[in-house]
Coordinates of C-alpha atoms and ligand atoms in Angstrom, one line a residue:
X19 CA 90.7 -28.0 44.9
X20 CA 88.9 -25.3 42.7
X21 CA 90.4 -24.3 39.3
X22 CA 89.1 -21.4 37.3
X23 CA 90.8 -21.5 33.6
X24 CA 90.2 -18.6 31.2
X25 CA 86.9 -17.1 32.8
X26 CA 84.8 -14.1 31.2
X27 CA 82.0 -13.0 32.3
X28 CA 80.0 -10.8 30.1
X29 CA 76.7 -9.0 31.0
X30 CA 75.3 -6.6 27.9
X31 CA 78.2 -6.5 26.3
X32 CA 80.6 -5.2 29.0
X33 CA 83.2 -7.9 30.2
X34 CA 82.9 -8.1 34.3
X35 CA 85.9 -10.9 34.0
X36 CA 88.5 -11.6 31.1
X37 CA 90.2 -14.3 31.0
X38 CA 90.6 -14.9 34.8
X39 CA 92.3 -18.2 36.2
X40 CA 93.7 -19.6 38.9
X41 CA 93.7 -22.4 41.8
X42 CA 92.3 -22.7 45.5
X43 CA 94.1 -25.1 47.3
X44 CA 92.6 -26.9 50.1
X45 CA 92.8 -25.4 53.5
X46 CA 94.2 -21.9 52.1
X47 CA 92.5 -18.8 52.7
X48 CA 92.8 -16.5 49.5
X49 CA 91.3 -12.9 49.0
X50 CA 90.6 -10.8 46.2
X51 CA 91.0 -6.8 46.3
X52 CA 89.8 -4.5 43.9
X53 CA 88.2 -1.6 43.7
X54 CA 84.4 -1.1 43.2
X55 CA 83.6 -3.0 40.3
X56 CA 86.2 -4.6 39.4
X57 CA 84.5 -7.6 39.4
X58 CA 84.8 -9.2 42.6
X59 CA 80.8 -10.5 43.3
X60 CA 81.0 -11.9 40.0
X61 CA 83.8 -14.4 40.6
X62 CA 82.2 -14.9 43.7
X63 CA 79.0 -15.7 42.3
X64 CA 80.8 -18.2 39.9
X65 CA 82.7 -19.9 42.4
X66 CA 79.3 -20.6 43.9
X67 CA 78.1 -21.4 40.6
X68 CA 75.4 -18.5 40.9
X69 CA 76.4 -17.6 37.4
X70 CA 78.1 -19.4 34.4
X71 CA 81.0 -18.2 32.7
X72 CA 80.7 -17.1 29.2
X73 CA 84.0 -18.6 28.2
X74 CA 85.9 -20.5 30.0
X75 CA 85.7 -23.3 33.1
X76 CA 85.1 -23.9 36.3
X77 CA 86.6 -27.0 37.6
X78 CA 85.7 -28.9 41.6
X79 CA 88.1 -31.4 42.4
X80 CA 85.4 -32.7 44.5
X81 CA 81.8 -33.1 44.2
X82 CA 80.3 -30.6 46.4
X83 CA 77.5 -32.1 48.4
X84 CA 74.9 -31.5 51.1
X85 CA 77.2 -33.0 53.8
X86 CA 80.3 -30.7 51.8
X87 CA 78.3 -27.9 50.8
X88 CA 79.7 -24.3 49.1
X89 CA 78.9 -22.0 51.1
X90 CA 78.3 -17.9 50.5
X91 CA 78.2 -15.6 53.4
X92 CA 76.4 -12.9 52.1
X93 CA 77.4 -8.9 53.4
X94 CA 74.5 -8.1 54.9
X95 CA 74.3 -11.8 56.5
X96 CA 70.9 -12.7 55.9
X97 CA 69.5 -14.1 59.1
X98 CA 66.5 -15.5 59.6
X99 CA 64.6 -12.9 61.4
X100 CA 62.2 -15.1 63.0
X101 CA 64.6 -17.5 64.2
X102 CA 67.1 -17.6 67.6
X103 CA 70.8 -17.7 66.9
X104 CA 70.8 -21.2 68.1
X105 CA 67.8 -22.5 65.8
X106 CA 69.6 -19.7 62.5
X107 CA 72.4 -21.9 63.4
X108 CA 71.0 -25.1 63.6
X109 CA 68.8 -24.2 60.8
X110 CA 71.3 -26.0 57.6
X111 CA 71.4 -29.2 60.5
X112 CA 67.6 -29.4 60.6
X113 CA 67.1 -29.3 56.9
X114 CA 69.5 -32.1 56.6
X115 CA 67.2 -34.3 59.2
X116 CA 70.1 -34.0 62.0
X117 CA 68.6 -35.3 65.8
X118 CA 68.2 -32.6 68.9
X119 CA 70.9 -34.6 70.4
X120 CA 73.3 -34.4 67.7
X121 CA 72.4 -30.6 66.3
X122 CA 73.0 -29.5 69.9
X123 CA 76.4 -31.3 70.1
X124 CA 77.6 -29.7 66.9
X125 CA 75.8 -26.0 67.7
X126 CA 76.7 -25.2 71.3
X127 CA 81.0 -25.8 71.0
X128 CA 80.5 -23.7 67.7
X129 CA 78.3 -20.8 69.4
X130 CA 81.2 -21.4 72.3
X131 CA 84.1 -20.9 69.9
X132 CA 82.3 -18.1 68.4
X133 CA 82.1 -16.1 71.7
X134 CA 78.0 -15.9 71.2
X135 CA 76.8 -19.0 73.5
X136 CA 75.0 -16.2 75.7
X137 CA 73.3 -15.5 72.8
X138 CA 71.6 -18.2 71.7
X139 CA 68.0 -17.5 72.6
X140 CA 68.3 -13.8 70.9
X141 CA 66.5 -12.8 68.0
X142 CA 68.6 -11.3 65.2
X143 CA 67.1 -7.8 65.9
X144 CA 68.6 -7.0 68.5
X145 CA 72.5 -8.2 67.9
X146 CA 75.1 -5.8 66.9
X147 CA 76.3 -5.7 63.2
X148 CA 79.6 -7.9 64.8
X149 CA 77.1 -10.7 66.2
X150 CA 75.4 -10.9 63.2
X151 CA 78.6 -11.6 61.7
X152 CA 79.3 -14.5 63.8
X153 CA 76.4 -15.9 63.7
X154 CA 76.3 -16.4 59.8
X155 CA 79.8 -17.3 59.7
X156 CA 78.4 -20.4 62.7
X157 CA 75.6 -20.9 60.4
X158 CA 78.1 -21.7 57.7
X159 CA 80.5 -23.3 59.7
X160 CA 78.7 -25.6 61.3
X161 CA 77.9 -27.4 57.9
X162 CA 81.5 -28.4 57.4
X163 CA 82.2 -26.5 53.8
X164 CA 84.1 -27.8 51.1
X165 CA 84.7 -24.0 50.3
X166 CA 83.3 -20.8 52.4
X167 CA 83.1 -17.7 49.8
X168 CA 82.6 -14.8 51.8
X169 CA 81.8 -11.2 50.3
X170 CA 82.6 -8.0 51.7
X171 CA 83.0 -9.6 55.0
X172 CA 84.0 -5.8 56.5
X173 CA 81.0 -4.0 54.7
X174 CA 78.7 -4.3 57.3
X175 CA 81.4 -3.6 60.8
X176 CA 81.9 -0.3 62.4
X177 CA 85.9 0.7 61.3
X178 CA 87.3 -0.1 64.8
X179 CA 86.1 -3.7 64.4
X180 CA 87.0 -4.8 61.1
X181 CA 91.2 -5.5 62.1
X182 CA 90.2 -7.5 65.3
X183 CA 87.6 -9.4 62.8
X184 CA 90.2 -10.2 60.3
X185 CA 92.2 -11.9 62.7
X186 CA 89.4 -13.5 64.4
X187 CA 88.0 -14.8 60.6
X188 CA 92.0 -16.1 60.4
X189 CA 92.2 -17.6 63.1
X190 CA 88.8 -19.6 63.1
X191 CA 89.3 -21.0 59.6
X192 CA 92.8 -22.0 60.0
X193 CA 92.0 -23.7 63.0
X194 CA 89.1 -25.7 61.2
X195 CA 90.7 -26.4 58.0
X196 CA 88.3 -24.3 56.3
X197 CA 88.7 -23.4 52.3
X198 CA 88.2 -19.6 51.9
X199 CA 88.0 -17.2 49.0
X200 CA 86.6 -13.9 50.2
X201 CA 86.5 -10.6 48.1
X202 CA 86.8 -7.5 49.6
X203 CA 87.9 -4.0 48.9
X204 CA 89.3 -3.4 52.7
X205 CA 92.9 -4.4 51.7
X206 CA 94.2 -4.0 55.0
X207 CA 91.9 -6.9 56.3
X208 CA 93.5 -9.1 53.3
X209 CA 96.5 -9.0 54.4
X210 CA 95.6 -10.2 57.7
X211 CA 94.0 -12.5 57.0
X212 CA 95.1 -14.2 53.8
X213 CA 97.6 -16.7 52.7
X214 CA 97.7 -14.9 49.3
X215 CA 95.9 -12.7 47.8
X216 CA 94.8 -11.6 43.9
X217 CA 94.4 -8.1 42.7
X218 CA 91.2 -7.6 40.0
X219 CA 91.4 -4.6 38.3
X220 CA 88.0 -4.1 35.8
X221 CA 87.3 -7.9 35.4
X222 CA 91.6 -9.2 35.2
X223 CA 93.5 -10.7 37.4
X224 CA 96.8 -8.7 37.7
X225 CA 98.2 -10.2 40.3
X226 CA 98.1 -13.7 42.6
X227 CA 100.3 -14.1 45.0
X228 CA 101.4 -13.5 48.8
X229 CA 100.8 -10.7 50.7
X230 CA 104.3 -10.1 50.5
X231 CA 105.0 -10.7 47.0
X232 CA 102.3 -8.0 46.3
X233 CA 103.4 -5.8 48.6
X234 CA 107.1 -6.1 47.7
X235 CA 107.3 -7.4 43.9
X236 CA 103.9 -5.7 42.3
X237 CA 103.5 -7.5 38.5
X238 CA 102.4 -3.4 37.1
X239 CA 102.3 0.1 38.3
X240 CA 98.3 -0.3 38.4
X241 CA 99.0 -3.4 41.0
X242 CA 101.1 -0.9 42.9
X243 CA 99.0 2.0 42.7
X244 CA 96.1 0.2 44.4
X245 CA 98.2 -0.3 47.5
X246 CA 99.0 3.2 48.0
X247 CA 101.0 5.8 46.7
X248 CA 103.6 5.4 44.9
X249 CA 106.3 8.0 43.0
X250 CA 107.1 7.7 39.0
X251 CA 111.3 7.1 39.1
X252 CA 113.1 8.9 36.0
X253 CA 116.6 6.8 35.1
X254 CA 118.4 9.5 36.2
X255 CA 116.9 10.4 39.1
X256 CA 118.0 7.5 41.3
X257 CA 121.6 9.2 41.8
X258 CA 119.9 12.3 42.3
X259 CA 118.0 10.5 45.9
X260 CA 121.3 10.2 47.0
X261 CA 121.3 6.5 47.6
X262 CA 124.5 4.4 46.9
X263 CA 122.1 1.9 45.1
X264 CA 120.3 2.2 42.1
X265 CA 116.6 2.3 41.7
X266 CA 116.0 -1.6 40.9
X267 CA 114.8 -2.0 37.1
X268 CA 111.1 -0.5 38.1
X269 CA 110.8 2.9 37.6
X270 CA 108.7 3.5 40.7
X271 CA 109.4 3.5 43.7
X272 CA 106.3 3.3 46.6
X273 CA 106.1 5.9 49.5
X274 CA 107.8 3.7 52.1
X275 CA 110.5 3.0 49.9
X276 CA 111.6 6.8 50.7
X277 CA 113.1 7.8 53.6
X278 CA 113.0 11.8 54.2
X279 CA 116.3 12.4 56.7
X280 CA 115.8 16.2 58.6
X281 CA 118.7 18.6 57.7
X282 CA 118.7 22.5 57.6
X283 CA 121.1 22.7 54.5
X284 CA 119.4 19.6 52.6
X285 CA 117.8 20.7 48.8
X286 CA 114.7 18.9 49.8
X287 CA 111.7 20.5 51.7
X288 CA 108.4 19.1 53.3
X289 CA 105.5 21.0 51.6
X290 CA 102.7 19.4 53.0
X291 CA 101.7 17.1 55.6
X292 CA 98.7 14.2 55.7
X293 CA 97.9 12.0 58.9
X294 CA 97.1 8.7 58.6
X295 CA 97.0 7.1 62.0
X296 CA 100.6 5.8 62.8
X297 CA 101.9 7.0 59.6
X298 CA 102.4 10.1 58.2
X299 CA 102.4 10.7 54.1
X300 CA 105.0 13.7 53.6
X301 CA 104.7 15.7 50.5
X302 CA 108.3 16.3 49.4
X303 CA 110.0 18.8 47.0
X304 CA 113.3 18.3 45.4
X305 CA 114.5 20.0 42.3
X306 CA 110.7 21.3 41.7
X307 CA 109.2 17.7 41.4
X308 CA 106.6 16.3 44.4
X309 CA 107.7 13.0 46.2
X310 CA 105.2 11.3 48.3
X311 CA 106.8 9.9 51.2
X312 CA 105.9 7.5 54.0
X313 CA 107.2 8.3 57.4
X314 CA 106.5 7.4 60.6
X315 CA 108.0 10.1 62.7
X316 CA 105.3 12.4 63.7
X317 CA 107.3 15.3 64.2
X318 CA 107.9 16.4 60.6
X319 CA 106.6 20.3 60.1
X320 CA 105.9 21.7 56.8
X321 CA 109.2 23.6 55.5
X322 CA 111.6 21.2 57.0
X323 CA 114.6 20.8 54.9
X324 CA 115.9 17.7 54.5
X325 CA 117.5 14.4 52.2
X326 CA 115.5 12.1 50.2
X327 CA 116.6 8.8 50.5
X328 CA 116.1 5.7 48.5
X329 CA 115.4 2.5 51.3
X330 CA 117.7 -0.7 50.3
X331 CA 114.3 -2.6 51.2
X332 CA 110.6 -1.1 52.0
X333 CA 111.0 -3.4 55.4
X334 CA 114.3 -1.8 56.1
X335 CA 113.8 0.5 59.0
X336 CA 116.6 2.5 59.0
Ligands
LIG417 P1 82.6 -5.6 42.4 O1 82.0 -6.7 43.2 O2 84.1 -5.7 42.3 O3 82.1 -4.3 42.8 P2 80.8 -6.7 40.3 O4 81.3 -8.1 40.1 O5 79.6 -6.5 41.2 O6 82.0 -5.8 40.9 O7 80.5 -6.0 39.0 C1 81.4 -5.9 37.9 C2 80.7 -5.2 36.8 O8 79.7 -6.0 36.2 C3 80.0 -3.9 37.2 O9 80.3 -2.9 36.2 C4 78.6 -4.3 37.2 O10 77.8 -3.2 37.0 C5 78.5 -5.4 36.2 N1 77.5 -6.4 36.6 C6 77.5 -7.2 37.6 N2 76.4 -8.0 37.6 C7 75.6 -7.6 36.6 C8 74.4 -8.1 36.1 N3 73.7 -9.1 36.7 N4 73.9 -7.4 35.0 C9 74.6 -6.4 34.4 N5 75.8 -6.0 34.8 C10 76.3 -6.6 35.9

C-alpha cells in the first residue's frame, strides 16, 4: 500500500535515515522501536509527506485524498481547545461540508465505540491524558484513513494505562481495517499491538519482521540488545552451561534463554538480584564471568548456589 525504497534523510549533514525501505500492507498494523533518536518522527514525518527524502522514494499505491486522508496523531494530541469532543470530532466532517444529520450518524457510534459518548459536551481541559487520547484517535478515525501514523502514542499516559491502551488501539484498528504505522520507544506496547514490527537504530532499519521473529531470531546483537539483556556466548562455553545442546550458531544467548536451577553443591552462585515486576533479572557467577539471567521465580536469594542452564527454546518453560 505504501513503499519506502532506499530513504535518507539528511539534516546539516547528519543522516536521520540511511537507506531505509520497506512495505505497509493494507489493513496491517506495523511499529517502529528505537531508541531516542533513532529516527523514528522522521519516517513518520515522511510517511505523511511532512518532509522529503534526500535520496530515495516514497511510493502510495493509492492517491490519498480528502475522503482517504493520511492521518498523524500527534503525542500531545492537539485538540482544539475551544471545541467539545463531539464538535473536535466532527470538526474533519464539517470541513468536508458533511450535514448535522449525517456528522451525527458517523460521530456518536464512534464516541460509543470509543467509550467517551458521556463526554461529548466536555471541553478538552478538563479530560484525562487517556480521554484525550481517544478523542484524537475518533477525530482521526472518523475520516476513514487510508493510513493512520501515530507517534509516541504512550508518551503522553500514566505507566498503568499504556498496556490496556495497546490492546484497546489493537483492537479498534483491527476491527476497522485501519492501516497503522506508529513509532514508539515503549517496546512492550509494540508487541501488543503490532502485526510486525521494525527496529531503527540511528537512522537504519535493522530489523522488520514479527514480533516473534524479533524476539526469537534477532538479524544483530544491537537488534538483540534493544530487547533486553543479553549474555556474549564464547564457543566453548556452551558445554560448560551444562546443556546437552549446543549454543545455536549465535554467540549470544538473551537472559530468558538461561535457566538458573537451585543446588547447594552447583559452581554457580546468584550475586545479585533486580526486580522487575513478574520477573526477576539474576546476576550469575560461574567460573568468574557474570551471566544475566531471567527468572521468574521470586524466591532466589543472593548466594544461592546453583546450575546454569542453556533453554532448548526462550518459550520453553521448563
Ligand atoms: P526519534 O523520533 O527516533 O527520537 P528523530 O527522527 O526525531 O528521532 O531525529 C533523528 C535525528 O535527526 C536526531 O538526531 C535529531 O536531532 C535530528 N533531526 C530531526 N529533525 C531535525 C531537523 N528538522 N533539523 C535538524 N535535525 C533534525
Amino acid at each position: 500500500m505504501v513503499k519506502l525504497k532506499n530513504v535518507t534523510k539528511v539534516f546539516k549533514g547528519f543522516s536521520a535515515l540511511k537507506n531505509v525501505s520497506f512495505e505497509v500492507k493494507k489493513g496491517e498494523f506495523l511499529s517502529f522501536v528505537g531508541p531516542s533518536g533513532a529516527g523514528k518522527s522522521t519516517l513518520l514525518k515522511i510517511l505523511a509527506q511532512l518532509e522529503t527524502p534526500d535520496e530515495g522514494t516514497l511510493e502510495y499505491a493509492q492517491a490519498h485524498t480528502r475522503e482517504n486522508p493520511v492521518i498523524l496523531v500527534f503525542q500531545d494530541f492537539r485538540l482544539f481547545p475551544h471545541l467539545t469532543v463531539f464538535d473536535n470530532v466532527a470538526f474533519g466532517l464539517r470541513a468536508r461540508r458533511l450535514k448535522g444529520q449525517e456528522i451525527k450518524k458517523r460521530v456518536n457510534p464512534l464516541l460509543g465505540r470509543l467509550g467517551i459518548e458521556a463526554l461529548g459536551k466536555a471541553y478538552p481541559a478538563r479530560l484525562s491524558g487517556g480521554e484525550k487520547q481517544r478523542v484524537a484517535l475518533a477525530r482521526a478515525l472518523v475520516l476513514n484513513p487510508l493510513l493512520l501514523l501515530l507517534d509516541e502514542p504512550f508518551a503522553n499516559l500514566d505507566p498503568n494505562l499504556k498496556a490496556g491502551t495497546a490492546e484497546f488501539i489493537r483492537n479498534l484498528t483491527r476491527e476497522l481495517g485501519t492501516t497503522v504505522v506508529c513509532v514508539t520507544h515503549d517496546f512492550d506496547e509494540a508487541f501488543l499491538m503490532s502485526q510486525r514490527i521494525g527496529i531503527l537504530l540511528e537512522g537504519s532499519l535493522v530489523q522488520l519482521d514479527t514480533p516473534r521473529g524479533i524476539f526469537t531470531n534477532p538479524s544483530s546483537l544491537e537488534a538483540a540488545e534493544f530487547l533486553g539483556p543479553v549474555n556474549l556466548v564464547q564457543a566453548d562455553e556452551s558445554i560448560a552451561l551444562g546443556g546437552a545442546q549446543q549454543i545455536s550458531s549465535s554467540p549470544w544467548v538473551r537472559a530468558e534463554g538461561l535457566r538458573f536451577v537451585c543446588d547447594p553443591k552447583g559452581e554457580a552462585i546468584v550475586r545479585e538480584l533486580r526486580f522487575y515486576g513478574t520477573r526477576i533479572i539474576l546476576l550469575v557467577e560461574k567460573e568468574h564471568k557474570i551471566w544475566t539471567v531471567s527468572s521468574l521465580n521470586q524466591d532466589h536469594r543472593e548466594g544461592d548456589r546453583g546450575h546454569l542452564y542453556l533453554r532448548r527454546s526462550i518459550y520453553e518453560n521448563k
